[in-house]
Every structure is written in structure tokens, then in C-alpha cells.
Short mmCIF file of C-alpha atoms in Angstrom, two decimals:
data_model
loop_
_atom_site.label_atom_id
_atom_site.label_comp_id
_atom_site.label_asym_id
_atom_site.label_seq_id
_atom_site.Cartn_x
_atom_site.Cartn_y
_atom_site.Cartn_z
CA ALA A 1 13.95 15.86 47.82
CA GLN A 2 14.95 18.93 50.18
CA SER A 3 16.65 21.86 48.35
CA VAL A 4 17.30 25.19 49.25
CA THR A 5 17.39 27.94 46.35
CA GLN A 6 19.27 31.37 46.07
CA PRO A 7 18.03 32.88 43.51
CA ASP A 8 20.45 35.64 43.37
CA ILE A 9 24.26 34.73 42.55
CA HIS A 10 25.68 38.45 42.89
CA ILE A 11 24.22 41.43 44.46
CA THR A 12 25.82 44.91 44.70
CA VAL A 13 24.40 47.78 46.62
CA SER A 14 25.84 50.95 47.87
CA GLU A 15 26.84 51.66 51.34
CA GLY A 16 24.10 52.52 53.54
CA ALA A 17 21.44 51.12 51.21
CA SER A 18 19.13 48.26 52.53
CA LEU A 19 19.58 44.90 51.35
CA GLU A 20 17.67 41.71 50.95
CA LEU A 21 18.70 38.32 50.10
CA ARG A 22 16.50 35.75 49.01
CA CYS A 23 16.20 32.42 49.92
CA ASN A 24 13.44 29.48 48.87
CA TYR A 25 13.49 25.77 49.91
CA SER A 26 11.81 22.58 49.37
CA TYR A 27 11.12 20.49 52.63
CA GLY A 28 8.75 17.92 53.71
CA ALA A 29 8.45 19.65 57.08
CA THR A 30 8.96 22.53 59.36
CA PRO A 31 12.42 23.52 58.47
CA TYR A 32 15.10 24.79 60.60
CA LEU A 33 16.74 27.79 58.71
CA PHE A 34 19.78 29.18 58.94
CA TRP A 35 21.82 31.84 57.15
CA TYR A 36 25.80 31.70 57.32
CA VAL A 37 28.16 34.42 55.82
CA GLN A 38 31.55 33.69 54.82
CA SER A 39 33.96 36.49 54.67
CA PRO A 40 37.24 36.17 52.01
CA GLY A 41 39.68 33.57 53.79
CA GLN A 42 37.31 32.63 56.40
CA GLY A 43 35.18 30.02 57.42
CA LEU A 44 31.29 30.26 57.72
CA GLN A 45 29.88 32.30 60.68
CA LEU A 46 26.22 31.71 61.77
CA LEU A 47 23.73 35.04 61.14
CA LEU A 48 20.73 33.50 62.65
CA LYS A 49 18.42 30.68 62.82
CA TYR A 50 14.99 30.09 62.95
CA PHE A 51 13.58 26.81 64.51
CA SER A 52 9.91 27.81 65.54
CA GLY A 53 7.87 30.35 67.15
CA ASP A 54 8.19 34.19 66.10
CA THR A 55 8.69 34.19 62.26
CA LEU A 56 10.88 37.17 62.60
CA VAL A 57 14.35 36.65 63.90
CA GLN A 58 17.19 38.96 64.78
CA GLY A 59 20.50 38.00 64.03
CA ILE A 60 24.20 39.34 64.48
CA LYS A 61 25.17 42.22 62.70
CA GLY A 62 22.22 43.96 62.54
CA PHE A 63 20.74 41.09 60.39
CA GLU A 64 17.27 39.74 60.26
CA ALA A 65 15.19 37.01 58.40
CA GLU A 66 11.57 36.50 58.20
CA PHE A 67 10.35 32.91 57.48
CA LYS A 68 7.20 32.67 55.47
CA ARG A 69 5.79 29.29 55.35
CA SER A 70 3.51 30.21 52.58
CA GLN A 71 6.04 31.05 50.13
CA SER A 72 8.85 28.66 51.36
CA SER A 73 11.30 31.54 52.13
CA PHE A 74 13.74 32.73 54.41
CA ASN A 75 14.89 36.09 53.08
CA LEU A 76 17.61 37.88 55.04
CA ARG A 77 17.33 41.57 55.60
CA LYS A 78 19.47 44.76 56.86
CA PRO A 79 18.35 47.93 56.65
CA SER A 80 21.64 49.72 56.06
CA VAL A 81 24.50 47.68 54.74
CA HIS A 82 28.07 48.75 55.81
CA TRP A 83 31.23 47.82 53.42
CA SER A 84 32.05 45.25 55.98
CA ASP A 85 29.30 43.41 54.80
CA ALA A 86 30.97 42.63 51.67
CA ALA A 87 31.02 38.54 51.93
CA GLU A 88 29.59 35.38 50.52
CA TYR A 89 25.88 34.50 52.24
CA PHE A 90 24.70 31.19 52.63
CA CYS A 91 21.03 29.86 53.35
CA ALA A 92 20.88 26.54 54.55
CA VAL A 93 18.23 23.83 55.95
CA GLY A 94 18.17 21.16 58.26
CA GLY A 95 16.05 19.60 60.91
CA PRO A 96 13.48 17.07 61.45
CA PHE A 97 13.69 15.51 57.97
CA SER A 98 17.48 15.48 58.14
CA SER A 99 16.61 12.11 60.19
CA ASN A 100 17.97 13.58 63.74
CA THR A 101 21.48 13.78 61.68
CA GLY A 102 22.15 17.46 61.83
CA LYS A 103 22.77 17.53 58.23
CA LEU A 104 22.34 20.93 56.49
CA ILE A 105 21.78 21.36 53.24
CA PHE A 106 23.14 24.88 51.57
CA GLY A 107 21.66 26.98 48.67
CA GLN A 108 24.55 28.00 46.23
CA GLY A 109 25.18 30.95 47.86
CA THR A 110 25.01 34.80 47.08
CA THR A 111 28.05 37.30 47.03
CA LEU A 112 27.22 40.69 48.16
CA GLN A 113 29.45 43.57 46.88
CA VAL A 114 29.15 46.83 48.74
CA LYS A 115 30.03 50.33 46.69
CA PRO A 116 31.46 53.43 48.17
CA ASP B 1 41.98 29.56 69.87
CA ALA B 2 39.44 28.34 67.26
CA ASP B 3 36.69 25.95 68.36
CA VAL B 4 36.98 24.00 65.13
CA THR B 5 40.38 23.86 64.01
CA GLN B 6 41.59 22.80 60.29
CA THR B 7 44.79 21.61 59.34
CA PRO B 8 46.56 22.44 56.65
CA ARG B 9 44.85 25.79 55.51
CA ASN B 10 45.98 25.53 52.11
CA ARG B 11 47.73 22.61 50.09
CA ILE B 12 48.69 21.95 46.35
CA THR B 13 49.42 18.05 45.80
CA LYS B 14 49.88 16.44 42.24
CA THR B 15 47.25 14.11 41.01
CA GLY B 16 47.40 10.40 42.47
CA LYS B 17 49.02 11.51 45.72
CA ARG B 18 47.11 10.66 49.01
CA ILE B 19 46.33 13.31 51.04
CA MET B 20 44.89 13.99 54.50
CA LEU B 21 43.14 16.84 55.61
CA GLU B 22 42.32 16.86 59.50
CA CYS B 23 39.92 18.46 62.09
CA SER B 24 39.60 18.97 65.66
CA GLN B 25 37.21 20.43 68.13
CA THR B 26 37.16 21.77 71.40
CA LYS B 27 33.68 22.35 71.43
CA GLY B 28 32.82 18.59 73.20
CA HIS B 29 30.17 17.89 70.27
CA ASP B 30 29.50 14.33 69.28
CA ARG B 31 28.73 14.88 65.68
CA MET B 32 31.25 16.47 62.94
CA TYR B 33 31.03 16.74 59.52
CA TRP B 34 33.13 17.29 56.23
CA TYR B 35 31.72 19.31 53.49
CA ARG B 36 33.16 20.62 50.11
CA GLN B 37 32.48 24.01 48.81
CA ASP B 38 32.44 24.60 45.19
CA PRO B 39 31.82 28.17 43.47
CA GLY B 40 28.17 27.99 42.44
CA LEU B 41 27.11 24.73 44.40
CA GLY B 42 27.42 25.99 48.02
CA LEU B 43 28.65 23.14 50.45
CA ARG B 44 27.81 19.66 50.07
CA LEU B 45 28.19 17.10 52.41
CA ILE B 46 31.05 14.33 52.27
CA TYR B 47 30.99 12.41 55.75
CA TYR B 48 29.53 12.90 59.16
CA SER B 49 30.06 10.89 62.10
CA PHE B 50 28.14 10.70 65.19
CA ASP B 51 31.01 9.18 67.69
CA VAL B 52 33.99 7.37 67.05
CA LYS B 53 32.13 3.89 65.72
CA ASP B 54 29.71 5.83 63.51
CA ILE B 55 30.70 7.08 60.20
CA ASN B 56 28.35 7.84 57.71
CA LYS B 57 28.29 8.62 53.83
CA GLY B 58 27.26 11.90 52.86
CA GLU B 59 25.87 13.05 49.27
CA ILE B 60 29.28 12.99 47.30
CA SER B 61 31.45 10.63 49.46
CA ASP B 62 33.10 8.88 46.40
CA GLY B 63 36.91 9.36 46.15
CA TYR B 64 36.73 10.33 49.93
CA SER B 65 37.28 8.29 53.24
CA VAL B 66 37.21 9.67 56.80
CA SER B 67 38.56 8.56 60.11
CA ARG B 68 37.16 9.46 63.76
CA GLN B 69 40.25 9.05 65.80
CA ALA B 70 38.87 10.49 68.91
CA GLN B 71 35.74 12.50 69.81
CA ALA B 72 37.24 15.55 69.04
CA LYS B 73 39.03 14.64 65.76
CA PHE B 74 37.75 13.69 62.37
CA SER B 75 40.26 13.46 59.57
CA LEU B 76 39.46 13.42 55.88
CA SER B 77 41.54 11.26 53.15
CA LEU B 78 41.77 11.56 49.31
CA GLU B 79 43.19 8.03 48.54
CA SER B 80 44.30 9.00 45.16
CA ALA B 81 43.94 13.05 44.55
CA ILE B 82 42.07 14.13 41.02
CA PRO B 83 41.71 17.50 39.62
CA ASN B 84 38.05 17.65 40.17
CA GLN B 85 38.69 17.29 43.79
CA THR B 86 40.29 20.90 43.94
CA ALA B 87 37.74 22.98 46.36
CA LEU B 88 37.43 24.30 49.34
CA TYR B 89 36.86 21.76 52.58
CA PHE B 90 35.10 22.55 55.51
CA CYS B 91 35.13 20.74 58.95
CA ALA B 92 31.91 21.42 61.39
CA THR B 93 30.45 20.03 64.45
CA SER B 94 27.13 20.13 65.78
CA PRO B 95 25.55 19.28 69.29
CA GLY B 96 22.69 17.85 67.76
CA ASN B 97 20.01 18.80 65.06
CA THR B 98 20.82 22.53 65.16
CA GLU B 99 23.39 24.84 64.00
CA ALA B 100 26.83 23.60 62.75
CA PHE B 101 30.24 25.48 63.76
CA PHE B 102 32.53 25.50 61.36
CA GLY B 103 36.26 25.64 60.96
CA GLN B 104 38.44 28.17 58.64
CA GLY B 105 38.25 25.62 55.59
CA THR B 106 41.09 24.25 53.69
CA ARG B 107 41.70 25.35 50.23
CA LEU B 108 43.01 22.21 48.24
CA THR B 109 44.19 22.09 44.63
CA VAL B 110 45.01 19.28 42.72
CA VAL B 111 47.53 19.68 39.75
#
């Protein structure tokens, strides 16, 4: 069965420090991979997506993610975190194994806290 | 205006009551979805629709029903609300087998 795991439920980093949020997936084919961010009281905003091609993808707000097929991972990174990055982050998988439905399977989410 | 609009944004209801959550979109997408978010569980799919005549159950459809009134409107109903349906509900649209665009969510509390 398809699944997504975000091993870290809660992460705290200092402002200006680098960030890496982990995401591992189980999928029967090459997946489509997504990172969404949810700020308090807001909906989900797409940060970046991977469908094919270059395994390092750039997103909005200075985020990037790298697809590593051998590790079934799609980790999210940012070189320098800003206080406004405090939010909940969701990794999601979709794609051809979703029977062309467009359904997404989400990880449990990682809450990022940023210290001054 | 938001591309995907959910109403109401917040709702408190009593156990056993019928409640409807509404979603409308201006993105022109055929595909619409209802997800439920619970702490520690991420988002889980309740129902999805490809057009007004195509409704499909997701992984957690028990206790819910939906109606696709038009391409732009997709409503979620709880026929008899129970406390464990307390959650944050999201409507989403998609142009195809790619990313989804989400509404701002409806926080539902069943007391």
C-alpha cells in the first residue's frame, strides 16, 4: 500500500539556522511528490513538487527538496530559516499509482517552531 | 477572492445534528476532493468527484455523504454528527493527476 512517513512530528530550529524536514514514501511506481505548508489558521499552500527530471527541485520561499529514489525519500531543505517559516509541513505522494484520480496520500505532518 | 472557498470557516454543532459544509471553486477544475485533517494523522481523503455524475468514496467515507451540484460546487454532509468527527475539513480541486489546490478549511466541533 502507498504510504508517506514524516519521522519528525515536531522540530525546533533557531532563526537563521538551516532546516531539513524528512519524508519517506512507499509507492509502487515513480511517484509524484509534493510539499505543502500550513500556516496557523490557513489552508495548505504548495511549496514545491516533483514529477520527473532533475531530482533537486526549487520551490517558493527559498525551499528546495531532493528526490532520492534509492532511499525512497523527498526531504525538504532551507539554508536559513526565518521566523515566518513557523508552520506545519506536509509531504504528500500522488501520481500514476493513484489510478489517475489525483488523490494525494499525506504524511502525518511536521510542526516547525522557530526560536529567535 | 480565494480560488477555493469553504463555508463556514468554523462550526460548532451538537451530536446527532445534520450539518453541511460547502465548497466552491473558480479554478475551472473538474476534480474536487474533501479531506479531513486530524492531529498526528495528516490529511485523509473522504470523497472525491470528477464531475457532477461521478462521485467516489475515499478511505474514510463512513458517516459522510457528498453532493456535486455543479462543476464549481461540492458539498460534504454529516447526516448525524458524532464527536469523533470533530476535525479540520479541507476541500481541494485539481486539474488532473497533479497537485491539489486547497481551501482555507472548516473547523468543525461536535459536542
